[in-house]
Each structure stands twice: as C-alpha cells, then as structure tokens.
Coordinates of C-alpha atoms and ligand atoms in Angstrom, one line a residue:
X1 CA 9.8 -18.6 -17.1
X2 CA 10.6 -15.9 -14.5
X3 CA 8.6 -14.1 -12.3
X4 CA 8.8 -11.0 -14.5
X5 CA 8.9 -12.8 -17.9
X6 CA 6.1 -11.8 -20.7
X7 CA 4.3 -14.9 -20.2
X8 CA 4.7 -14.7 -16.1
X9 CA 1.5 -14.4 -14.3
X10 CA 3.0 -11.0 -13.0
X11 CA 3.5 -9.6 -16.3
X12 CA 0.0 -11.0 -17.3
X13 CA -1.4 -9.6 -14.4
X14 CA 0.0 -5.6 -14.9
X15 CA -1.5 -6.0 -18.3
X16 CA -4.6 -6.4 -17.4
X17 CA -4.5 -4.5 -14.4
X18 CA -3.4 -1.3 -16.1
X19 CA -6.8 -1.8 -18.7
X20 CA -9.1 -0.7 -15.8
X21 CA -6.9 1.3 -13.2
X22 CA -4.3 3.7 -13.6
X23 CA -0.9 2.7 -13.4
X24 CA -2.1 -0.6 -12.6
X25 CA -2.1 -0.2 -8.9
X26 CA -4.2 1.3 -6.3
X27 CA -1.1 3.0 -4.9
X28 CA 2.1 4.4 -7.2
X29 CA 4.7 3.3 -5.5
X30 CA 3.4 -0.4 -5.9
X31 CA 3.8 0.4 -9.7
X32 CA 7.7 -0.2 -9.4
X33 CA 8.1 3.4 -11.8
X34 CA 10.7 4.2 -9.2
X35 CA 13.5 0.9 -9.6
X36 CA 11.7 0.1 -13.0
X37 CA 10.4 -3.6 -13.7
X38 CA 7.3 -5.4 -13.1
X39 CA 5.6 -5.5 -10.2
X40 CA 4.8 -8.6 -8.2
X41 CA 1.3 -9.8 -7.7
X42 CA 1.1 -10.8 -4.3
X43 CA -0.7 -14.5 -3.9
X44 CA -0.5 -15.2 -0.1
X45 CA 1.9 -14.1 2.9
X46 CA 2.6 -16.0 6.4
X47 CA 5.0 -15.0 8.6
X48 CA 8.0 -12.7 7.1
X49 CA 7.5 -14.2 3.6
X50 CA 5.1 -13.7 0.7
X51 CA 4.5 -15.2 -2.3
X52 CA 4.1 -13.9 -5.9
X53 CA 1.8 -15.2 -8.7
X54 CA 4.1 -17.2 -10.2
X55 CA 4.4 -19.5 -7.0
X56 CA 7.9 -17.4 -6.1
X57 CA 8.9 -16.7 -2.6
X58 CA 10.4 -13.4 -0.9
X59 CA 11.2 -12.4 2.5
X60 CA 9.1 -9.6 2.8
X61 CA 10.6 -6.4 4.2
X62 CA 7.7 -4.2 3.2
X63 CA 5.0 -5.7 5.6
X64 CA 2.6 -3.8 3.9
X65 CA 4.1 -0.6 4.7
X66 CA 4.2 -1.1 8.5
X67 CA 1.4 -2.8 9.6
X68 CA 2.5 -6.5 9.7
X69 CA 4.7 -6.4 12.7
X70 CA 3.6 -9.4 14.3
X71 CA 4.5 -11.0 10.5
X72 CA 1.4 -11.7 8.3
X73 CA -1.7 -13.9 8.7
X74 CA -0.7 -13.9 12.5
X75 CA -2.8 -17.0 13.8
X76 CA -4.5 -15.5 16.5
X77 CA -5.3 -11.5 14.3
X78 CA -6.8 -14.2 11.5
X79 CA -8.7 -15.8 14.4
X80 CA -10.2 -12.3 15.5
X81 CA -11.2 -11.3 12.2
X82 CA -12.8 -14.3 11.3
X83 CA -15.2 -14.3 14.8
X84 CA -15.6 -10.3 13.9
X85 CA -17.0 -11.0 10.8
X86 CA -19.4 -13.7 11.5
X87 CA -20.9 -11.1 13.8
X88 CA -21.3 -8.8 10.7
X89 CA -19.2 -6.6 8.4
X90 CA -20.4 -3.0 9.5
X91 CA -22.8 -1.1 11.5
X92 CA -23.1 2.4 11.0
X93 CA -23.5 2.4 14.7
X94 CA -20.9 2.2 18.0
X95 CA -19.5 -0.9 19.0
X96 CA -17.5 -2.0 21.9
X97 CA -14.6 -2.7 20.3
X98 CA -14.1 1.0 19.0
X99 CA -14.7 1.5 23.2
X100 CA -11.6 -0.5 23.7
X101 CA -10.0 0.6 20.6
X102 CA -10.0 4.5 22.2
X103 CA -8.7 3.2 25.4
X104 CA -6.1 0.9 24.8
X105 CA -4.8 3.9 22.3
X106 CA -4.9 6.0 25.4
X107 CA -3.4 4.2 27.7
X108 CA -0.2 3.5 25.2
X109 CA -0.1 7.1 24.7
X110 CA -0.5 9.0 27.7
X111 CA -0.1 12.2 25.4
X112 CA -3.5 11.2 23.7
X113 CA -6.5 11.9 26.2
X114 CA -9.3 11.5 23.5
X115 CA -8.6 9.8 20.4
X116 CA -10.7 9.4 17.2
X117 CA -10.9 6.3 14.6
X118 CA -10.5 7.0 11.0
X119 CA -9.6 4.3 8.0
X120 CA -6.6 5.5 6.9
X121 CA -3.2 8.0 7.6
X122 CA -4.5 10.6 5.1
X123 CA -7.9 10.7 6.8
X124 CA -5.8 11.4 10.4
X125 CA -3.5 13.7 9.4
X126 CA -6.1 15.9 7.2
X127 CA -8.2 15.7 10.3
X128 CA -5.7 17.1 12.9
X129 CA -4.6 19.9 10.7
X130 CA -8.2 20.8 10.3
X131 CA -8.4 20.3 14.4
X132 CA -5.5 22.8 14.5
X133 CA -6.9 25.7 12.4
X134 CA -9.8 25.4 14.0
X135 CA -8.6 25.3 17.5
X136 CA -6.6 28.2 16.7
X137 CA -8.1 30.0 14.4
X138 CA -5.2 30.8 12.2
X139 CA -4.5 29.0 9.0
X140 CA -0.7 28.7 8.4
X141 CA 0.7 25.2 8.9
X142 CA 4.8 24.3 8.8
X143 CA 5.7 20.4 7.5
X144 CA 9.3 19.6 6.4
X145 CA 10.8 19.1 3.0
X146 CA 10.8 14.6 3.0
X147 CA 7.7 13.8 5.3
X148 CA 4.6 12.2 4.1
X149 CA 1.5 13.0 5.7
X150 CA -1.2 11.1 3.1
X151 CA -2.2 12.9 0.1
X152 CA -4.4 15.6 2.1
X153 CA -4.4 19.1 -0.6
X154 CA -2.4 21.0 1.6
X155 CA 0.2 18.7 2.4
X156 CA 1.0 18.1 -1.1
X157 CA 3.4 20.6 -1.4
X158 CA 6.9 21.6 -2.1
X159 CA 9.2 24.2 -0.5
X160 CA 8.4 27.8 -2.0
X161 CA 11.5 29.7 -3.6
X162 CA 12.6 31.6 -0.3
X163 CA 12.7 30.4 3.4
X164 CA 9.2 33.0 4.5
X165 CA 7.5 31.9 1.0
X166 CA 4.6 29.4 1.0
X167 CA 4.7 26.4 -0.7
X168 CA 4.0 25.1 -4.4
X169 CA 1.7 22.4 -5.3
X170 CA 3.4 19.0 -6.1
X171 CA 0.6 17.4 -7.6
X172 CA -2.2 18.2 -10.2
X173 CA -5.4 19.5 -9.2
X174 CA -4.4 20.9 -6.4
X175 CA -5.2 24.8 -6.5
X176 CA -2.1 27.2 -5.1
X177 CA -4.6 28.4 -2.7
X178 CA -5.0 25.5 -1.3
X179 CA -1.1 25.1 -0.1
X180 CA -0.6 29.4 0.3
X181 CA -0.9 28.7 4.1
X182 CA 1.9 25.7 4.0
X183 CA 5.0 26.6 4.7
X184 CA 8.0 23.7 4.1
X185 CA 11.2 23.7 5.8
X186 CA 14.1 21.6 6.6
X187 CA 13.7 18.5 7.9
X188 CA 16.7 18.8 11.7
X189 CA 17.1 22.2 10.6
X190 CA 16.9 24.1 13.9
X191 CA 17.9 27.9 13.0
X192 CA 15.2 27.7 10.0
X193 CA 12.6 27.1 12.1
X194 CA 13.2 29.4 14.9
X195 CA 13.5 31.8 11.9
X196 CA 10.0 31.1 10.9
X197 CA 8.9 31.5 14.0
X198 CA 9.8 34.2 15.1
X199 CA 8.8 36.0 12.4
X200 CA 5.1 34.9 12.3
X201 CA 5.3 32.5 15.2
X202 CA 1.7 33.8 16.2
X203 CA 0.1 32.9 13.3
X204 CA 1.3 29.3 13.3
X205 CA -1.9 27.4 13.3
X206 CA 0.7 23.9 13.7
X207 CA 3.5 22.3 12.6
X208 CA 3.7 18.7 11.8
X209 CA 6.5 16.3 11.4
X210 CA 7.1 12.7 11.0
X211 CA 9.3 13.1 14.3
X212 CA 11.0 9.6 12.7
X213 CA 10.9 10.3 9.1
X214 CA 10.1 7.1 6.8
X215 CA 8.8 8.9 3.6
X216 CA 12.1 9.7 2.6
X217 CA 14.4 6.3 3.4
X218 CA 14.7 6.4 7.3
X219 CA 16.1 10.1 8.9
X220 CA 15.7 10.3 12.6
X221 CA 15.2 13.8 14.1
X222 CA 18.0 15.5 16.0
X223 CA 16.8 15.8 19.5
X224 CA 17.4 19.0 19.6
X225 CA 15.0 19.5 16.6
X226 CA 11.7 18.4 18.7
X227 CA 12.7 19.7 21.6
X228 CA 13.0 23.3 19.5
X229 CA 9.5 22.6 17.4
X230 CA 7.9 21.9 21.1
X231 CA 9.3 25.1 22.6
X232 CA 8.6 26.9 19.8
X233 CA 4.9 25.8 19.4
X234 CA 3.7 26.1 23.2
X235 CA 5.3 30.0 23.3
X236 CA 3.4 30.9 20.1
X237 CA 0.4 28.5 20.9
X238 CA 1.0 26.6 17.7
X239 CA -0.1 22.9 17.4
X240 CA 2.5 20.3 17.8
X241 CA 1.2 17.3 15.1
X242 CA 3.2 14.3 15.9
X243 CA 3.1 12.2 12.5
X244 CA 3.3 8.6 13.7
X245 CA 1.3 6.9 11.4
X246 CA 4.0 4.9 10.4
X247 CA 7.0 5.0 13.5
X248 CA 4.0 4.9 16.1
X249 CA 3.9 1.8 17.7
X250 CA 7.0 0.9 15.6
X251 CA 10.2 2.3 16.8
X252 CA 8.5 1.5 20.4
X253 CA 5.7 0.4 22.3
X254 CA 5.2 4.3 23.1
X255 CA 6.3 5.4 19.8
X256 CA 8.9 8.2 18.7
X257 CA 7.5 10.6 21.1
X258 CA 8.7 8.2 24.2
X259 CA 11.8 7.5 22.5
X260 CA 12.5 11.3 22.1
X261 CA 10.4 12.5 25.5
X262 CA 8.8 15.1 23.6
X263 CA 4.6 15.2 24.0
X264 CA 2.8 16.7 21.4
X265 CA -0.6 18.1 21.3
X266 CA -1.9 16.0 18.6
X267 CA -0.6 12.6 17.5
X268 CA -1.4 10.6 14.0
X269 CA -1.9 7.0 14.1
X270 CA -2.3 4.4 11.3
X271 CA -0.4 0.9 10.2
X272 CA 0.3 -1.1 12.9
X273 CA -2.8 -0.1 15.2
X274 CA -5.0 -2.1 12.3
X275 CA -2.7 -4.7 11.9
X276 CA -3.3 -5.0 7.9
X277 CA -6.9 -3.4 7.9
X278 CA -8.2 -0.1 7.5
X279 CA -7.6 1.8 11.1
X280 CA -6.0 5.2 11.6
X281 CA -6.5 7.5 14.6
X282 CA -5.8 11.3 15.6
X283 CA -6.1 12.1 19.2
X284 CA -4.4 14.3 22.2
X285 CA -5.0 17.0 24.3
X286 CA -9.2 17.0 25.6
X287 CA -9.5 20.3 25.4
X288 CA -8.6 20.4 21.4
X289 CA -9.8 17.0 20.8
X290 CA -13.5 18.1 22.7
X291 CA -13.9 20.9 19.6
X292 CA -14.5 17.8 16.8
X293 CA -17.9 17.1 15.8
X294 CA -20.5 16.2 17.1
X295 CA -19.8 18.4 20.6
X296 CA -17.3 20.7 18.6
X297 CA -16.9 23.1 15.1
X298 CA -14.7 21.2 13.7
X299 CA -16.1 18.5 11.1
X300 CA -15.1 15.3 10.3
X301 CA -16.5 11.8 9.4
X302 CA -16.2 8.3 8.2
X303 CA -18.8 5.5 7.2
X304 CA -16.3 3.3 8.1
X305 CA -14.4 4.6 11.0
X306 CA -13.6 2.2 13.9
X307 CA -14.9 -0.8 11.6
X308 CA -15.8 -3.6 14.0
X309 CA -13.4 -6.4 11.9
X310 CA -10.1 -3.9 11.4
X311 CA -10.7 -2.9 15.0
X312 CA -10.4 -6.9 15.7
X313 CA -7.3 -7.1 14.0
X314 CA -6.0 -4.1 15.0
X315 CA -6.8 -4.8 19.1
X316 CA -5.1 -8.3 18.5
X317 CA -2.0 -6.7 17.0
X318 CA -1.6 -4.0 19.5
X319 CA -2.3 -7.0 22.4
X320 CA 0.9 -9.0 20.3
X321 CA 2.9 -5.9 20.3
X322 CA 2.8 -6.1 23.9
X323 CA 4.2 -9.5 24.9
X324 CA 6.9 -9.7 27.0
X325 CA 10.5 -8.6 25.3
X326 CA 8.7 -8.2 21.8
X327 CA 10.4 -4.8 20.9
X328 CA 14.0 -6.2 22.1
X329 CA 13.5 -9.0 19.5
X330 CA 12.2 -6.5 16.5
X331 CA 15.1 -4.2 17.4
X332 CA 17.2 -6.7 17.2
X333 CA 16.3 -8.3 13.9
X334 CA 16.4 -4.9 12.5
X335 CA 20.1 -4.3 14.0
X336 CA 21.0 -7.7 12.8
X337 CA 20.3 -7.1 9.7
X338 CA 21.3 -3.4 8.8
X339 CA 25.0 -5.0 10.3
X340 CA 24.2 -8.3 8.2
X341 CA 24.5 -6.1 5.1
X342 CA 27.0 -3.6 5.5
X343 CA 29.1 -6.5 6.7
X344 CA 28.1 -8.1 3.1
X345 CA 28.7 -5.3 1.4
X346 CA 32.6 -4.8 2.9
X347 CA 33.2 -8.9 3.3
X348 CA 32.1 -8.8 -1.0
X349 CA 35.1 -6.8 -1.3
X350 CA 33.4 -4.2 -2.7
X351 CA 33.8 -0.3 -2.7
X352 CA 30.6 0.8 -3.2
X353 CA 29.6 3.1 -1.0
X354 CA 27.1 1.5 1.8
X355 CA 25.3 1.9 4.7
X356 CA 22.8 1.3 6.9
X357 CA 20.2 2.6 10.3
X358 CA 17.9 0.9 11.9
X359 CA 15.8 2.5 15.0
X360 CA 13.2 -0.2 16.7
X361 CA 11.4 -2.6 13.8
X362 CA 12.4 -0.1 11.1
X363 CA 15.6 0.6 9.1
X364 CA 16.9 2.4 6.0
X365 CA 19.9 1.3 3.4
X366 CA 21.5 4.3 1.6
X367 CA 24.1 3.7 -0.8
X368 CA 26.5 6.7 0.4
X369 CA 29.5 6.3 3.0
X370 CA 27.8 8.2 5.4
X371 CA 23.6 7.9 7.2
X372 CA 22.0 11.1 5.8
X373 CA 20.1 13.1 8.7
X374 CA 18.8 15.9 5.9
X375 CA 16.6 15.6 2.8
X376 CA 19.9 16.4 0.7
X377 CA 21.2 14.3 2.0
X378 CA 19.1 11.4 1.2
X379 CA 18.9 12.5 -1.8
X380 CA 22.5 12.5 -2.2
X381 CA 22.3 8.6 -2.0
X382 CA 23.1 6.4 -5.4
X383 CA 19.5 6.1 -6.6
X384 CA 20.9 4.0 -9.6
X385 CA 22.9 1.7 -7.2
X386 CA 19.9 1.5 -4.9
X387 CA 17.8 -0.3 -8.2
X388 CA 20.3 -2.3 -9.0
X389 CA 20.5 -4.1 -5.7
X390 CA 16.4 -3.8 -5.3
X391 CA 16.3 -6.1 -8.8
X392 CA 19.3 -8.1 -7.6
X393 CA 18.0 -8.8 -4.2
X394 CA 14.5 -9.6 -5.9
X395 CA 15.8 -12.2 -7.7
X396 CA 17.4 -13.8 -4.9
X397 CA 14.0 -13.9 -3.4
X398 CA 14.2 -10.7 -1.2
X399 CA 11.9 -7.8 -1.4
X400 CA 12.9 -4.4 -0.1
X401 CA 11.1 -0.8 -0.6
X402 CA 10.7 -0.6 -4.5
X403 CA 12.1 3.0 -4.4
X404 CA 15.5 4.7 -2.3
X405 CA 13.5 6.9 -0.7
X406 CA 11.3 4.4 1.3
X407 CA 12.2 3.0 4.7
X408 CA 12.1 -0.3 5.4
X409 CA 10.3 -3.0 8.1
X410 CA 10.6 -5.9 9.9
X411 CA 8.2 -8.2 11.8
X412 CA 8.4 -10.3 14.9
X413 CA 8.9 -13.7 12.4
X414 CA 11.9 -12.3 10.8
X415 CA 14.2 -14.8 12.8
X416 CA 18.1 -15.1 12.7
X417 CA 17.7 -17.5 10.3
X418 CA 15.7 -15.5 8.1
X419 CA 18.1 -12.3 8.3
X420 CA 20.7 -14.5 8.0
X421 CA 19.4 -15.6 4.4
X422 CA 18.8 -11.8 3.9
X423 CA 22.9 -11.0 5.0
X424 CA 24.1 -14.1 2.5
X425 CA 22.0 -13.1 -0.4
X426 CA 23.2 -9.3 0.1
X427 CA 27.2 -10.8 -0.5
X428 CA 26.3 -13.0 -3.5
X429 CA 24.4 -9.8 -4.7
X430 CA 27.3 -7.2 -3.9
X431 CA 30.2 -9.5 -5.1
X432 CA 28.2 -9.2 -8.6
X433 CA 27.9 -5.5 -8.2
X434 CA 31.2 -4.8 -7.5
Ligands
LIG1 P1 -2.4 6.3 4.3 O1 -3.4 7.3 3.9 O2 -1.6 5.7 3.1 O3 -3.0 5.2 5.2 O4 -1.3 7.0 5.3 C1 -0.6 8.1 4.8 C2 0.6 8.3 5.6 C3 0.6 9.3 6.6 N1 1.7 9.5 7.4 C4 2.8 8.8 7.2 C5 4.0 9.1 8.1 C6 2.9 7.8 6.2 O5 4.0 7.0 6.1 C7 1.7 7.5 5.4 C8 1.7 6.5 4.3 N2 3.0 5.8 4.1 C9 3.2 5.3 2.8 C10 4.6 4.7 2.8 N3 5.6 5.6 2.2 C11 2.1 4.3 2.4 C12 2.4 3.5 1.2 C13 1.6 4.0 0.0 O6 1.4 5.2 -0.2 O7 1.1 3.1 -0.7

C-alpha cells in the first residue's frame, strides 16, 4: 500500500472528508486540484519533517505556509502553549501578553508605532485597506496582478481590460461593485504605475503590495519599484500597505521593508508572528492607526484577536527568531538548497529547463531557464514539469508547494543533512525526468 493508494488512510481520509466540507479541505490549495493526486493527511510534525496518515515521512518545505520557522513542535513554543492554556483558553478581555505582543511588534518594526492583533492575514489586510479609505476618504485602491492579500471582496480581483479600468471579480459572490474601486497593475512595472498615478494620483486611497511576492512562486520587487510606489504615495497622500503577512519576519528579522529601506505607512503581519496559531497584525503610522475603533471611525473587531495561547506561541517564536545568527543559518539552508537542486538538475544530465531563488528562509523553483521578476513571467514557467517533479519529489519523501505558483519555506531544523537528502532525492528524481 502507498500513501495515496485506495485503501491508504489518505485516500480514506479525502473520502470522508469531502462528505461534510467542500473540497475536502479547509483551504483549496490543500486539495492538491493544482499538481492533481491525493492529498496527505498530516499525523504529527517535529522539526523540518512531518508525517502522513499512513505512517510516511516528508521533509516539509511548506511549514504551514510560513509560520513554522523555528521547525515545528519547537520544545520551548509547545512549552508556552501548554502553561497558556492551563491559565484558560480565552478571555474576551486584555491580557498582558497582547501588551507585549504590541510592543515587541513595535520595536521589530520601527515603521509600526501602534499595531493591532487580528487572527488571521485576511483579517489584517481587509482591516488596513478599510484604515486607508477611511483615513483618506477616497475609495480607489491599486494591488498588482500575482499578490495575495486573503480573500477580503475587494482584493479578489483581476486586472480590468485597459490599464485606467477597474478590476473584475475573480471569485463568485463577489458583486462588481465591490472591486470598481480596485485597480490591478503590474507587479515591478514602474511606468504603469506612475501612469496611474498621475492620472488620478489624488484619488488613490492606497496601494498595497506583497513588497516580496510569495502568492505567485517567489518574485522579488525591483528596488526601484518600492522606492517609485513610496514617492508616488506620499506626493499624492496615498497609503503605502506593506503586505508582509508572509515575507515579514521571514526574509529578515525586520522584514522586506529593512531589506529594501522603504517604510510604509501601514504594514500586514501574519504567519510567523503566531508561530502555528491564529495571530495577524496591521499597524504603522499613530496618527492613522489612532482613527481605528474604539478612539477612531474606522471599525473593526475580533472575538478572538490577541488570543492569550497564539499570543504564547507566537511571543516564543518571535523570541527564537531572534537568537544570535538565526537568519544567517535560514538563509543559508535556503541558498543551500535552491544551489542543491539546480546543481541536481544539471549533474542529472538533464536539459530541462531549471532554476531557482531564494531571499532569507524563503525560495521559489521555476522550471524555465531564467528567475521570472513579472507575473508573465511566472507564468511562463512549465506548470506540467513543475507536477511532475512535486509527485516525484513526494514519493521520495519530500513535500514542496502543491501548486507552481507557491513559494516555498524553510525552518531553522532544516540542517545540511537534511537539504542534502533534499539535493540527492532532486538528481534520482531529474535523472527519471529527463
Ligand atoms: P490568511 O488569511 O490565510 O491567514 O492570510 C492571507 C494572506 C495575506 N497576505 C499574504 C501575503 C499571504 O500570503 C496570505 C496567505 N498565504 C497563503 C499562501 N499562499 C496561505 C495558504 C492558504 O491559503 O491556505
């Protein structure tokens, strides 16, 4: 029996699963409709590995979407969960730890003066575009054609037929009114943007980006892109959304915007900074941050915002995260292994086209001879080639990204030895693609 045979405990499990919830999973891209197959029922993880329900092991290079950077069931975040929650679940009421929550947040990113806890990347993102439109009173918002900002109405959108045309909705249910103000341009496009802006510049509520884009495979902005979208937003008095739900606190210990030197107004926050549980943030300037409920117009609320035991594990993460030399070492796994497998892919004697990035603890693999730095580009990539190394890779006990357009993560346990494996099952699998 395999681990995706009928009578696996995978294949059992999606059975039953998809009975009572759509798809079978409580997020799509879990559902594996992107590389096809079944998807694996995770048992248990420790470390950089996980475990299936059929007793298999995988090097795990999803860490739950970005949040297990110190690897997973970290000794000392399961330790602060566990005390948490003998003190109780939930309050309804402050706590401390939200207190030093705010401030370590803060003090990690100076461009944050007042942040605000919410459970999950959606929730912060939705919240700082609403900060925005209120603070400025205008409604139009800019994003760019690849980034993910949560599943927030009007940021499920797609670009609209000319480059001054709002967008169309990419998902059912959601009205077009509801993405008329949303504009959606090139991701590193430079002359677009100053286009847009200076056409109606002045009724830019924001723009928001995911100033390290990881929604569609890993695309790092030019510098000269941020540095233009800051410019641009401070003459028109636009709001500068920094998306770092997922590169925050993973490409660095300050995030993109101290890798790039570019502060923006507002920043997202999610993943890492709950360490596996259910904390997001949005903070920035006082003076927008001070108009948010209950001192400001501008609603927003959560039953379970700042929850005492994912503010536990996220305040033990972000206390790991900051150990002496801990971003050298992720970097360097990550640089380890996007050289391990392009030097599998050319030592397997193969031609098929293959490369790979990495920036801090996060990387992308695109099968194309060259890194793409534009949507088309990434989408240029050999989609078909990209499965067929996912389910090859699988089998020899590696999980990446079940989909091309995902980035890619490491954790603090992933070793030499362990990218090493990685690197050695990538030439066994790319001698059989050849
Ligand atoms: P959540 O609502 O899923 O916590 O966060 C939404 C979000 C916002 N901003 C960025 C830059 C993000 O990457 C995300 C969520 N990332 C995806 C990964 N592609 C989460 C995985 C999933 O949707 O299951």
């Amino acid at each position: 029996m395999t681990s995706t045979s009928p009578d696996s405990n995978n294949a059992k499990l999606f059975a039953r699963a998809q009975l009572t919830t759509p798809g079978g999973v409580n997020s799509p891209v879990r559902a594996f409709r992107s590389v096809g197959g079944t998807p694996r029922f995770i048992e248990r993880a420790q470390g950089p590995y996980f475990w299936d329900a059929d007793g298999k092991r995988y090097i795990d290079y999803i860490g739950s979407w970005g949040p297990a950077i110190v690897g997973h069931a970290h000794p000392q975040v399961v330790q602060a969960v566990q005390e948490a929650a003998a003190r109780g679940l939930s309050f309804g009421a402050p706590t401390e730890g939200e207190v030093l929550m705010a401030e370590e947040i803060c003090r990690l990113v100076p461009s944050i003066e007042q942040v605000r806890l919410v459970s999950s990347g959606t929730e912060a993102t939705m919240s700082a575009l609403r900060l925005a439109r209120g603070a400025t009173g205008r409604d139009k918002i800019i994003k760019f054609e690849g980034c993910y900002h949560g599943h927030a109405d009007s940021l499920l959108v797609k670009a609209g037929s000319g480059l001054l045309t709002f967008g169309n909705p990419t998902s059912g249910g959601v009205p077009e009114d509801f993405v008329k103000h949303t504009l959606v341009l090139d991701y590193n496009n430079v002359e677009q943007l100053e286009q847009v802006f200076a056409a109606m510049g002045d009724s830019i509520a924001c723009v928001i980006v995911e100033p390290v884009a990881g929604n569609m495979n890993l695309i790092k902005a030019s510098a000269e892109f941020l540095t233009a979208m800051r410019t641009l937003c401070t003459k028109h008095g636009s709001v500068l959304i920094f998306d770092e739900v997922m590169c925050g606190f993973r490409v660095g210990l300050g995030g993109a915007q101290a890798l790039y030197g570019i502060t923006p107004d507002l920043t997202a926050l999610g993943k890492v900074i709950g360490g596996g549980l259910p904390v997001a943030a949005f903070g920035g300037r006082k003076e927008l941050m001070q108009k948010m409920a209950p001192i400001g117009a501008v609603y927003q609320a959560g039953t379970l915002s700042g929850n005492p035991v994912a503010v536990a594990a996220g305040l033990t993460t972000l206390k790991l995260i900051q150990e002496p030399g801990f971003y050298d070492k992720l970097s360097a796994s990550a640089t380890q292994l996007v050289t391990g497998l392009q030097q599998a892919a050319q030592e397997a004697g193969t031609d098929i086209p293959f490369c790979a990035d990495a920036i801090g603890g996060m990387f992308g693999l695109y099968f194309d001879r060259q890194i793409p730095a534009t949507y088309a580009g990434m989408m240029a990539c050999d989609k078909t080639r990209f499965n067929q190394f996912f389910h090859a890779m699988l089998d020899e006990g590696v999980y990446f990204a079940p989909a091309a357009f995902e980035a890619g993560f490491v954790s603090i346990q992933h070793d030499s030895a362990v990218i090493a494996e990685t690197a050695a099952a990538a030439k066994r699998v790319f001698a059989r693609m050849a």
